[in-house]
Amino acid sequence: MEESREQWGSKIGFIIAAIGSAVGLGNIWRFPYIAYTNGGGAFLIPYFFAIFTAGIPLLILEYGLGHKFKGSTPVAIAKVKKKWEWLGWWPTINAFIILTYYSMILSWAANYLWFSFNKSWGSDTNQFFHTDFIKLSSSPFEFGGFVFPILIGILVVWAINWFICYKGVKKGIEKANKFLLPTLVIIMIIIAIRAINLEGASIGLNTLFTPDWSKVFDPKVWVAAYGQVFFSLSLAMGIMITYSSYLPKKTDINNSAFMTAFANCGFEFLSAIAVFSILGFMANIKGVPMSEVVSSGVGLAFVVFPAVFSEMGAVGTFLGVLFFICLLFAGVTSSVSLIEAVSAPFIDKFGWARNKVVAVICIIGIAIGSLYSTGAGLYLLDIIDNFINNYGIVVVGLLEVVLIGWISNADVVRKHTNEISYFKIGKWWNICVKFVTPAILLFMLVQSVLTEIKTPYGGYQLSALFAYGWSIIGFGIILALIISKKKWKKDSLLDNNSLEL
């Protein structure tokens, strides 16, 4: 089995693909806002602490599992503890759910790339986005009809994903990332250089980086730092375990984890500089404080930034085109990694052909994704994304470290990565996996639950939160348990290399 398994063409190909997965929309529209609201420059202390005590240790853990057991997430988890195989399927299902709404956001970005050539969003970008473009309905249960420009965009995005993943790991994913990631970085550098030369850019940068040291002692800031690192590195989604399973026997796992984490971190800083320089320009033009123009997520990308680009004249057209290309490229490198994380487990377990698995995933993805092109699409995105991130991914990550750190033997993974890496990791890694990371993830989970009880998310009706939130989490767990009970076609996958004690 191991001989016939696909492999990356080179170590750098693997690292570029891993960085491509980590570098996503969150780096561009989430990190700058998180840093701004959590102490600016002072946020860097908990942020780097989180990278060293959670981000890198978890990357080493997932790289080590995938490489040692030469299989996707369910294979790796089942080889650690057979009864826990379901824990490998849950992130697989979560990854697919994320894919369904990710395609809608990329469709928006593709449409806005087209709009940016003549700034057809007009003067009221908020009205244009919510009413004219996505045709937002009045309730999460009111779907209305399909919005065809968004539906067509979703079809195109899935077609691109299919084309890349259909070709396989080396000829598809690696080749695409070798073009997309460097191009993405070059474009973001161009945007950042142009942005810091805008009038008022210094206002934005001073706002972003001026440290508020009092925030360093706020536990919520530390939770925000760990959350940002955890989500931005594609952890607990099955991606990194799957990607590392395609590595050759002799690979420097430890160094690869550090390179992936710091490259992702560097892109986040680059994005923050570009974003806040542009927002500083806007604050200067309008004569308002930064707090009135700062935003994150969908609002930043599709409401605030188009308004800024409209104020810039020809420069705005140039930056607008580059910005939406950036969103597209960042999204495609991430969505391709999600498709691989979903398809590899089915190929491993049932022995199905890659081309059939990828095609079926894309067809089902289009069918479900089309619901997001209705008037309720933004509501669905908002609720499902919140529950998948705060409960699905956090719980998977928590159970992952409990399984390796407490139920099994973390030293087996550490010794494996040390044997094939240039520099060795010490017992600090065990401490992070057994104590630091589980404690932080448990705290994040408890905080989310308590907040949910006090004030239901987003002010939505409980019926909507149950229909699109809690039920999605429940569905993921139940489906994971059902699939894990199915017989392995390739039993040899589970015969050797077990961590079972």
PDB file of C-alpha atoms in Angstrom, residues 111-253:
ATOM      1  CA  ASN A 111     -18.030  38.685  -9.067  1.00  0.00           C
ATOM      2  CA  TYR A 112     -16.391  41.591  -7.244  1.00  0.00           C
ATOM      3  CA  LEU A 113     -13.249  41.146  -9.308  1.00  0.00           C
ATOM      4  CA  TRP A 114     -15.441  41.812 -12.334  1.00  0.00           C
ATOM      5  CA  PHE A 115     -17.190  44.754 -10.602  1.00  0.00           C
ATOM      6  CA  SER A 116     -13.863  46.334  -9.613  1.00  0.00           C
ATOM      7  CA  PHE A 117     -12.905  47.157 -13.211  1.00  0.00           C
ATOM      8  CA  ASN A 118     -15.610  49.833 -13.406  1.00  0.00           C
ATOM      9  CA  LYS A 119     -16.562  50.036  -9.681  1.00  0.00           C
ATOM     10  CA  SER A 120     -20.108  49.019 -10.462  1.00  0.00           C
ATOM     11  CA  TRP A 121     -20.891  48.740  -6.737  1.00  0.00           C
ATOM     12  CA  GLY A 122     -21.742  52.464  -6.838  1.00  0.00           C
ATOM     13  CA  SER A 123     -21.596  54.922  -3.952  1.00  0.00           C
ATOM     14  CA  ASP A 124     -23.572  52.931  -1.355  1.00  0.00           C
ATOM     15  CA  THR A 125     -21.535  49.727  -1.111  1.00  0.00           C
ATOM     16  CA  ASN A 126     -23.546  48.391   1.825  1.00  0.00           C
ATOM     17  CA  GLN A 127     -26.832  48.690  -0.054  1.00  0.00           C
ATOM     18  CA  PHE A 128     -25.256  47.227  -3.187  1.00  0.00           C
ATOM     19  CA  PHE A 129     -23.832  44.163  -1.442  1.00  0.00           C
ATOM     20  CA  HIS A 130     -26.804  43.238   0.739  1.00  0.00           C
ATOM     21  CA  THR A 131     -29.705  44.258  -1.494  1.00  0.00           C
ATOM     22  CA  ASP A 132     -28.570  44.453  -5.128  1.00  0.00           C
ATOM     23  CA  PHE A 133     -25.938  41.705  -5.193  1.00  0.00           C
ATOM     24  CA  ILE A 134     -26.747  38.909  -2.718  1.00  0.00           C
ATOM     25  CA  LYS A 135     -30.443  39.915  -2.444  1.00  0.00           C
ATOM     26  CA  LEU A 136     -30.471  39.198   1.298  1.00  0.00           C
ATOM     27  CA  SER A 137     -33.850  37.971   2.534  1.00  0.00           C
ATOM     28  CA  SER A 138     -35.419  39.007   5.837  1.00  0.00           C
ATOM     29  CA  SER A 139     -34.921  35.661   7.614  1.00  0.00           C
ATOM     30  CA  PRO A 140     -32.667  32.545   7.586  1.00  0.00           C
ATOM     31  CA  PHE A 141     -35.728  30.494   6.642  1.00  0.00           C
ATOM     32  CA  GLU A 142     -36.706  32.709   3.698  1.00  0.00           C
ATOM     33  CA  PHE A 143     -34.658  31.437   0.761  1.00  0.00           C
ATOM     34  CA  GLY A 144     -36.270  33.228  -2.181  1.00  0.00           C
ATOM     35  CA  GLY A 145     -34.899  32.392  -5.617  1.00  0.00           C
ATOM     36  CA  PHE A 146     -31.364  31.700  -6.828  1.00  0.00           C
ATOM     37  CA  VAL A 147     -29.084  34.673  -7.459  1.00  0.00           C
ATOM     38  CA  PHE A 148     -27.630  33.522 -10.785  1.00  0.00           C
ATOM     39  CA  PRO A 149     -24.326  35.474 -10.826  1.00  0.00           C
ATOM     40  CA  ILE A 150     -23.495  33.872  -7.446  1.00  0.00           C
ATOM     41  CA  LEU A 151     -24.703  30.423  -8.567  1.00  0.00           C
ATOM     42  CA  ILE A 152     -22.587  30.602 -11.737  1.00  0.00           C
ATOM     43  CA  GLY A 153     -19.585  31.667  -9.641  1.00  0.00           C
ATOM     44  CA  ILE A 154     -20.099  28.661  -7.340  1.00  0.00           C
ATOM     45  CA  LEU A 155     -20.148  26.340 -10.371  1.00  0.00           C
ATOM     46  CA  VAL A 156     -16.912  27.852 -11.700  1.00  0.00           C
ATOM     47  CA  VAL A 157     -15.170  27.567  -8.313  1.00  0.00           C
ATOM     48  CA  TRP A 158     -16.121  23.895  -7.975  1.00  0.00           C
ATOM     49  CA  ALA A 159     -14.961  23.261 -11.553  1.00  0.00           C
ATOM     50  CA  ILE A 160     -11.531  24.736 -10.717  1.00  0.00           C
ATOM     51  CA  ASN A 161     -11.333  22.661  -7.521  1.00  0.00           C
ATOM     52  CA  TRP A 162     -12.304  19.522  -9.425  1.00  0.00           C
ATOM     53  CA  PHE A 163      -9.733  20.133 -12.173  1.00  0.00           C
ATOM     54  CA  ILE A 164      -6.867  20.599  -9.680  1.00  0.00           C
ATOM     55  CA  CYS A 165      -7.740  17.691  -7.352  1.00  0.00           C
ATOM     56  CA  TYR A 166      -8.677  15.327 -10.200  1.00  0.00           C
ATOM     57  CA  LYS A 167      -5.074  15.492 -11.412  1.00  0.00           C
ATOM     58  CA  GLY A 168      -3.785  14.230  -8.072  1.00  0.00           C
ATOM     59  CA  VAL A 169      -1.308  15.309  -5.432  1.00  0.00           C
ATOM     60  CA  LYS A 170       1.823  15.924  -7.522  1.00  0.00           C
ATOM     61  CA  LYS A 171       0.410  16.986 -10.892  1.00  0.00           C
ATOM     62  CA  GLY A 172      -2.625  18.819  -9.487  1.00  0.00           C
ATOM     63  CA  ILE A 173      -2.350  20.214  -5.959  1.00  0.00           C
ATOM     64  CA  GLU A 174       1.436  20.706  -5.883  1.00  0.00           C
ATOM     65  CA  LYS A 175       1.584  22.237  -9.366  1.00  0.00           C
ATOM     66  CA  ALA A 176      -1.336  24.613  -8.698  1.00  0.00           C
ATOM     67  CA  ASN A 177       0.107  25.781  -5.368  1.00  0.00           C
ATOM     68  CA  LYS A 178       3.531  26.420  -6.887  1.00  0.00           C
ATOM     69  CA  PHE A 179       1.841  28.979  -9.130  1.00  0.00           C
ATOM     70  CA  LEU A 180      -0.930  30.314  -6.880  1.00  0.00           C
ATOM     71  CA  LEU A 181       0.974  30.858  -3.619  1.00  0.00           C
ATOM     72  CA  PRO A 182       3.989  32.827  -4.942  1.00  0.00           C
ATOM     73  CA  THR A 183       1.639  34.890  -7.132  1.00  0.00           C
ATOM     74  CA  LEU A 184      -0.594  35.588  -4.124  1.00  0.00           C
ATOM     75  CA  VAL A 185       2.386  36.755  -2.036  1.00  0.00           C
ATOM     76  CA  ILE A 186       3.726  38.985  -4.844  1.00  0.00           C
ATOM     77  CA  ILE A 187       0.290  40.597  -5.324  1.00  0.00           C
ATOM     78  CA  MET A 188      -0.086  41.208  -1.566  1.00  0.00           C
ATOM     79  CA  ILE A 189       3.395  42.791  -1.457  1.00  0.00           C
ATOM     80  CA  ILE A 190       2.403  45.118  -4.331  1.00  0.00           C
ATOM     81  CA  ILE A 191      -0.844  46.055  -2.513  1.00  0.00           C
ATOM     82  CA  ALA A 192       1.063  46.677   0.747  1.00  0.00           C
ATOM     83  CA  ILE A 193       3.744  48.855  -0.917  1.00  0.00           C
ATOM     84  CA  ARG A 194       1.110  50.950  -2.687  1.00  0.00           C
ATOM     85  CA  ALA A 195      -1.061  51.106   0.435  1.00  0.00           C
ATOM     86  CA  ILE A 196       1.641  52.399   2.815  1.00  0.00           C
ATOM     87  CA  ASN A 197       2.255  55.287   0.404  1.00  0.00           C
ATOM     88  CA  LEU A 198      -1.362  56.445   0.575  1.00  0.00           C
ATOM     89  CA  GLU A 199      -2.143  59.645   2.439  1.00  0.00           C
ATOM     90  CA  GLY A 200      -3.300  58.684   5.926  1.00  0.00           C
ATOM     91  CA  ALA A 201      -1.687  55.224   5.853  1.00  0.00           C
ATOM     92  CA  SER A 202       0.344  56.114   8.943  1.00  0.00           C
ATOM     93  CA  ILE A 203      -2.907  56.701  10.878  1.00  0.00           C
ATOM     94  CA  GLY A 204      -3.936  53.139  10.188  1.00  0.00           C
ATOM     95  CA  LEU A 205      -0.537  51.626  10.954  1.00  0.00           C
ATOM     96  CA  ASN A 206      -0.212  53.579  14.205  1.00  0.00           C
ATOM     97  CA  THR A 207      -3.671  52.368  15.232  1.00  0.00           C
ATOM     98  CA  LEU A 208      -2.742  48.767  14.434  1.00  0.00           C
ATOM     99  CA  PHE A 209       0.694  48.587  16.023  1.00  0.00           C
ATOM    100  CA  THR A 210       0.483  50.995  18.980  1.00  0.00           C
ATOM    101  CA  PRO A 211       0.509  48.586  21.933  1.00  0.00           C
ATOM    102  CA  ASP A 212      -2.140  48.653  24.636  1.00  0.00           C
ATOM    103  CA  TRP A 213      -0.166  46.828  27.329  1.00  0.00           C
ATOM    104  CA  SER A 214      -3.159  46.521  29.651  1.00  0.00           C
ATOM    105  CA  LYS A 215      -4.670  44.009  27.196  1.00  0.00           C
ATOM    106  CA  VAL A 216      -1.806  41.558  27.787  1.00  0.00           C
ATOM    107  CA  PHE A 217      -3.311  40.736  31.195  1.00  0.00           C
ATOM    108  CA  ASP A 218      -6.794  40.074  29.755  1.00  0.00           C
ATOM    109  CA  PRO A 219      -7.477  36.294  29.445  1.00  0.00           C
ATOM    110  CA  LYS A 220      -9.829  36.922  26.501  1.00  0.00           C
ATOM    111  CA  VAL A 221      -6.924  38.373  24.494  1.00  0.00           C
ATOM    112  CA  TRP A 222      -4.924  35.188  25.042  1.00  0.00           C
ATOM    113  CA  VAL A 223      -7.912  33.085  23.983  1.00  0.00           C
ATOM    114  CA  ALA A 224      -8.233  35.244  20.844  1.00  0.00           C
ATOM    115  CA  ALA A 225      -4.527  34.688  20.081  1.00  0.00           C
ATOM    116  CA  TYR A 226      -4.812  30.907  20.451  1.00  0.00           C
ATOM    117  CA  GLY A 227      -8.007  30.904  18.396  1.00  0.00           C
ATOM    118  CA  GLN A 228      -6.366  32.861  15.575  1.00  0.00           C
ATOM    119  CA  VAL A 229      -3.311  30.570  15.481  1.00  0.00           C
ATOM    120  CA  PHE A 230      -5.463  27.437  15.708  1.00  0.00           C
ATOM    121  CA  PHE A 231      -7.856  28.402  12.906  1.00  0.00           C
ATOM    122  CA  SER A 232      -5.326  30.050  10.585  1.00  0.00           C
ATOM    123  CA  LEU A 233      -2.997  27.012  10.457  1.00  0.00           C
ATOM    124  CA  SER A 234      -5.760  24.650   9.202  1.00  0.00           C
ATOM    125  CA  LEU A 235      -5.449  22.508  12.345  1.00  0.00           C
ATOM    126  CA  ALA A 236      -7.985  19.820  13.323  1.00  0.00           C
ATOM    127  CA  MET A 237      -9.488  19.807   9.809  1.00  0.00           C
ATOM    128  CA  GLY A 238      -7.762  16.658   8.580  1.00  0.00           C
ATOM    129  CA  ILE A 239      -5.723  18.649   6.065  1.00  0.00           C
ATOM    130  CA  MET A 240      -2.245  18.522   7.585  1.00  0.00           C
ATOM    131  CA  ILE A 241      -2.479  14.808   8.504  1.00  0.00           C
ATOM    132  CA  THR A 242      -3.560  14.001   4.945  1.00  0.00           C
ATOM    133  CA  TYR A 243      -0.946  16.221   3.286  1.00  0.00           C
ATOM    134  CA  SER A 244       1.908  14.768   5.359  1.00  0.00           C
ATOM    135  CA  SER A 245       0.837  11.212   4.481  1.00  0.00           C
ATOM    136  CA  TYR A 246       2.125  11.863   0.945  1.00  0.00           C
ATOM    137  CA  LEU A 247       5.651  12.648   2.169  1.00  0.00           C
ATOM    138  CA  PRO A 248       8.551  10.268   1.445  1.00  0.00           C
ATOM    139  CA  LYS A 249      10.099   8.295   4.338  1.00  0.00           C
ATOM    140  CA  LYS A 250      13.000  10.683   4.871  1.00  0.00           C
ATOM    141  CA  THR A 251      11.506  14.099   5.563  1.00  0.00           C
ATOM    142  CA  ASP A 252      12.329  16.815   8.077  1.00  0.00           C
ATOM    143  CA  ILE A 253       8.978  17.042   9.862  1.00  0.00           C
TER     144      ILE A 253
END
